């Protein structure tokens, strides 16, 4: 299958890219790794009249790490972030999640910020951004804004990016000292999108343990649940997990799984992720 005809733009700076996007509005799409957009165009599920290829814009491919955050530029490929030792040291959950994204060839090209903007309800990185209170930085010719993860994912394949905006970076907050994390999922085949996936962080700093999970594949977007009361006495209380998770998710039937099966996966995977994250926190 071939995509519909489009005009190709290749800006050389962020400012040029913003000018082009501002002039074209909803007619244009940013082309990053192309691992989601190009298949959609080839299947005729998307038909932008203009593609704005940002792959030749300098300054968007940096991973910056400090004691508080990992900041990932728009052109950082999944594989570069997965293998970045500084990012792994600060936020191990990034590597734990990225190794589950598609296959290595797709990770070599696809970008982490592109995955966030694309907003697939089964994608791993939106859950990580939400769990770690992350933000996405958006720029247009008129200025810049930071959107918190909880406001960024607005529906299935829908995110709070305006047609004239370029997402220039995403920022993931470093979990508090004494935290352990985990990402677990079940997919039909290795590398497929997950039927259900769970990111977890368990924190055992001073005082009572706290735990949060973010689930994918069980609603229109990633779902954040505070499950601290399910780990309150130092073990994972399965009944409490089920109760807390059930009211938060809203899975649907599709060709891959029934809603009931996804709900079952959510219970099992949250428990599994909490055990793993708890062991790593200890
Ligand atoms: C076979 C296959 C399996 C896959 N499995 C998984 C999986 O298991 N988990 C998973 O998470 N992903 C999976 N993916 C998708 C992959 O992670 C993509 O790389 C990712 O979703 C999109 O990143 P990209 O850089 O390729 O974006 P593109 O395809 O270039 O763009 C995707 C969308 O985001 C917009 N966009 C991209 N970057 C920006 C930006 N900086 N500013 C504004 N808009 C932007 C584009 O305009 C487009 O609408 C899979 C892909 C394939 C082909």
XYZ file of C-alpha atoms and ligand atoms in Angstrom:
335
model
C 0.000 0.000 0.000
C 1.227 3.493 -0.782
C 0.455 6.665 1.137
C -1.594 9.454 -0.468
C 0.404 12.281 -2.081
C 1.829 14.875 0.292
C 4.254 17.807 0.199
C 7.519 17.218 2.018
C 9.149 19.956 4.136
C 12.611 19.686 5.638
C 13.270 22.574 8.052
C 16.841 23.079 9.275
C 16.087 24.738 12.620
C 13.389 24.624 15.281
C 12.345 28.153 14.305
C 11.944 27.133 10.644
C 9.898 24.096 11.698
C 7.624 26.288 13.829
C 7.152 28.758 10.964
C 6.158 25.956 8.594
C 3.786 24.376 11.152
C 2.265 27.782 11.973
C 1.623 28.480 8.294
C 0.094 25.093 7.467
C -1.990 24.402 10.606
C -4.025 21.173 10.631
C -2.964 20.328 7.043
C 0.475 19.305 8.306
C 1.909 16.510 10.443
C 5.334 16.363 12.055
C 7.395 13.404 10.829
C 9.711 12.068 13.578
C 10.639 8.352 13.456
C 7.728 7.621 11.129
C 7.067 4.271 12.848
C 3.431 5.125 13.558
C 2.650 7.885 11.074
C 3.956 6.174 7.926
C 2.039 2.900 8.489
C -1.116 4.931 9.165
C -0.598 6.845 5.909
C 0.136 3.666 3.974
C -3.104 2.159 5.293
C -4.887 5.417 4.330
C -5.936 5.988 7.931
C -4.131 9.343 7.872
C -3.718 11.646 4.891
C -1.872 14.825 5.848
C -1.304 17.131 2.881
C 2.109 18.173 4.274
C 4.810 16.333 6.215
C 7.258 18.408 8.239
C 10.333 16.212 8.685
C 12.186 17.344 11.825
C 14.929 14.703 11.596
C 17.484 17.242 10.331
C 16.829 19.847 13.023
C 19.873 20.100 15.322
C 19.602 20.270 19.108
C 16.657 17.907 19.593
C 18.553 14.671 20.252
C 19.901 15.211 23.771
C 19.210 13.198 26.926
C 19.877 15.384 29.978
C 20.015 13.906 33.477
C 20.192 15.658 36.837
C 19.207 14.665 40.372
C 15.562 15.588 39.766
C 14.679 14.750 36.162
C 15.574 13.012 32.913
C 14.848 15.315 29.972
C 14.483 13.630 26.593
C 14.676 15.637 23.362
C 12.222 15.152 20.505
C 14.682 13.237 18.317
C 15.963 10.808 20.949
C 15.258 7.338 19.547
C 13.752 4.724 21.850
C 16.964 2.658 21.563
C 19.223 5.599 22.491
C 17.223 6.228 25.661
C 17.008 2.501 26.442
C 20.816 2.214 26.383
C 21.589 5.582 28.036
C 23.372 4.661 31.290
C 22.739 8.031 32.972
C 19.009 7.827 32.282
C 18.940 4.222 33.505
C 20.771 5.143 36.691
C 18.320 7.941 37.475
C 15.085 6.345 36.209
C 15.465 2.560 35.686
C 11.784 2.413 34.713
C 12.646 3.980 31.348
C 14.740 0.965 30.300
C 12.326 -1.455 31.970
C 9.539 -0.068 29.741
C 11.483 0.648 26.547
C 12.719 -2.931 26.139
C 9.032 -3.879 25.726
C 8.334 -1.325 22.968
C 8.032 -3.093 19.598
C 11.258 -4.631 18.174
C 14.852 -3.294 18.122
C 14.582 -2.128 14.486
C 11.523 -0.045 15.330
C 13.171 1.271 18.502
C 16.210 2.313 16.417
C 14.035 4.746 14.495
C 10.960 5.537 16.630
C 11.255 8.395 19.095
C 10.110 8.440 22.702
C 8.542 11.891 22.336
C 6.796 10.736 19.128
C 5.290 7.838 21.062
C 3.983 10.244 23.716
C 2.472 12.585 21.112
C 0.931 9.668 19.217
C -0.846 8.605 22.433
C -1.681 4.987 21.648
C -3.714 3.669 24.629
C -1.537 0.521 24.686
C 1.840 2.294 24.443
C 4.274 1.926 27.324
C 5.853 5.387 27.583
C 2.651 7.359 28.286
C 2.218 5.217 31.427
C 5.785 5.959 32.491
C 5.302 9.712 31.955
C 2.065 9.668 33.970
C 3.495 7.553 36.793
C 6.541 9.797 37.172
C 4.596 13.094 37.095
C 6.267 13.997 33.811
C 5.653 16.875 31.432
C 5.851 17.504 27.703
C 7.324 20.781 26.455
C 5.536 22.221 23.433
C 6.752 25.112 21.295
C 5.037 27.191 18.645
C 6.031 30.414 16.914
C 4.137 32.193 19.718
C 5.905 30.654 22.700
C 6.387 27.577 24.816
C 4.296 25.666 27.373
C 4.776 22.649 29.627
C 1.841 20.245 29.837
C 1.624 17.803 32.757
C 1.095 14.157 31.813
C -2.298 14.075 33.547
C -3.531 16.761 31.113
C -1.572 15.644 28.059
C -3.396 12.393 27.169
C -6.897 13.470 26.171
C -8.269 10.319 24.473
C -7.294 7.367 22.308
C -4.563 8.630 19.928
C -5.309 12.154 21.137
C -2.948 14.429 22.998
C -2.897 18.107 23.888
C -0.689 19.164 20.968
C -1.993 21.983 18.791
C -1.458 21.870 15.005
C 1.122 24.677 15.115
C 3.133 23.081 17.944
C 6.250 20.947 18.028
C 6.872 18.775 21.086
C 10.520 19.579 21.787
C 11.093 17.414 24.890
C 9.594 15.239 27.599
C 10.687 15.350 31.240
C 10.483 12.346 33.587
C 10.795 12.977 37.325
C 13.327 10.857 39.268
C 11.464 8.767 41.919
C 12.330 9.465 45.576
C 15.273 7.654 47.209
C 14.278 4.188 48.420
C 12.014 3.519 45.421
C 11.824 0.448 43.204
C 10.084 0.256 39.828
C 8.825 -2.345 37.387
C 7.096 -2.594 34.016
C 5.309 -5.845 33.148
C 2.900 -6.629 30.334
C 1.215 -9.378 28.341
C 1.034 -9.191 24.549
C -0.025 -11.806 22.010
C 3.453 -11.957 20.455
C 6.792 -10.531 21.559
C 6.985 -6.926 20.284
C 3.243 -6.455 19.825
C 1.347 -3.734 21.618
C 0.317 -4.998 25.065
C -3.176 -6.304 25.825
C -2.437 -4.907 29.279
C 0.707 -3.367 30.745
C 1.544 -2.007 34.189
C 4.218 0.405 35.394
C 4.736 0.474 39.168
C 6.719 2.486 41.673
C 6.989 1.416 45.311
C 8.689 3.860 47.673
C 10.021 2.754 51.041
C 11.597 5.964 52.283
C 11.165 7.113 55.855
C 7.742 6.101 57.190
C 4.962 4.169 55.478
C 5.440 2.566 52.045
C 3.648 4.220 49.131
C 2.839 2.633 45.793
C 1.382 3.833 42.506
C 0.721 2.042 39.249
C -0.101 3.221 35.721
C -1.917 0.800 33.426
C -2.136 0.686 29.618
C -4.518 -1.195 27.323
C -7.456 -1.008 29.730
C -8.958 2.433 28.970
C -8.782 5.263 26.411
C -5.389 6.264 27.761
C -2.987 5.471 30.601
C -4.668 5.123 34.017
C -2.932 6.142 37.244
C -3.944 4.412 40.502
C -2.595 5.009 44.009
C -2.390 1.534 45.550
C -0.522 2.481 48.745
C -3.193 0.889 50.926
C -2.603 -2.462 49.164
C 1.046 -2.504 50.346
C 0.489 -0.871 53.739
C 1.556 -3.837 55.885
C 4.644 -4.699 53.837
C 3.007 -7.365 51.622
C 0.831 -7.027 48.523
C -2.873 -7.453 49.415
C -4.447 -8.980 46.276
C -8.048 -8.172 47.274
C -7.175 -4.548 47.909
C -5.380 -4.368 44.533
C -8.440 -5.747 42.744
C -10.766 -3.285 44.448
C -8.595 -0.246 43.741
C -7.822 -1.170 40.132
C -11.354 -2.223 39.164
C -12.934 1.152 39.804
C -10.222 2.961 37.808
C -10.098 0.975 34.549
C -12.617 0.630 31.724
C -11.399 -2.084 29.336
C -13.155 -2.844 26.041
C -13.586 -5.961 23.889
C -11.558 -6.010 20.684
C -10.048 -8.557 18.287
C -7.135 -9.224 20.661
C -8.938 -9.808 23.985
C -12.242 -9.504 25.798
C -12.799 -6.797 28.358
C -13.016 -9.481 31.071
C -9.669 -10.936 30.091
C -8.029 -7.492 30.131
C -9.516 -6.887 33.596
C -8.079 -10.212 34.760
C -4.676 -9.243 33.322
C -4.835 -5.906 35.118
C -5.294 -7.619 38.510
C -2.516 -10.147 37.905
C -0.046 -7.684 36.401
C -0.517 -5.015 39.079
C 0.272 -7.599 41.756
C 3.271 -8.848 39.775
C 4.610 -5.322 39.187
C 4.167 -4.401 42.859
C 6.089 -7.485 43.989
C 8.930 -6.727 41.585
C 9.047 -2.999 42.389
C 8.839 -3.759 46.124
C 11.764 -6.191 45.927
C 13.811 -3.574 44.079
C 12.941 -0.921 46.660
C 14.036 -3.163 49.539
C 5.201 -3.120 14.213
C 5.179 -2.005 15.238
C 5.023 -2.336 16.567
C 4.994 -1.337 17.527
N 4.836 -1.689 18.839
C 4.829 -0.726 19.780
C 4.693 -1.064 21.154
O 4.612 -2.231 21.547
N 4.659 -0.041 22.061
C 4.753 1.269 21.680
O 4.718 2.153 22.530
N 4.900 1.615 20.387
C 4.946 0.662 19.436
N 5.095 1.024 18.131
C 5.176 2.462 17.778
C 6.569 3.046 17.990
O 6.863 3.136 19.351
C 6.652 4.465 17.381
O 7.970 4.779 17.275
C 6.004 5.589 18.160
O 4.671 5.348 18.497
C 5.953 6.893 17.367
O 7.193 7.465 17.325
P 7.769 8.004 15.965
O 8.979 8.810 16.298
O 7.949 6.870 15.025
O 6.607 9.015 15.492
P 5.948 9.251 14.075
O 5.414 7.996 13.523
O 6.876 10.045 13.208
O 4.754 10.218 14.525
C 3.660 9.731 15.268
C 2.670 10.883 15.526
O 3.220 11.823 16.448
C 3.409 13.106 15.832
N 4.721 13.583 16.300
C 5.854 12.833 16.416
N 6.822 13.563 16.972
C 6.308 14.789 17.197
C 6.826 16.001 17.771
N 8.085 16.073 18.224
N 6.006 17.072 17.860
C 4.725 17.015 17.410
N 4.181 15.902 16.859
C 4.963 14.811 16.765
C 3.349 12.855 14.332
O 2.899 14.007 13.619
C 2.344 11.719 14.265
O 1.030 12.201 14.392
C 5.145 0.043 17.132
C 5.330 0.365 15.783
C 5.338 -0.631 14.839
C 5.546 -0.262 13.395
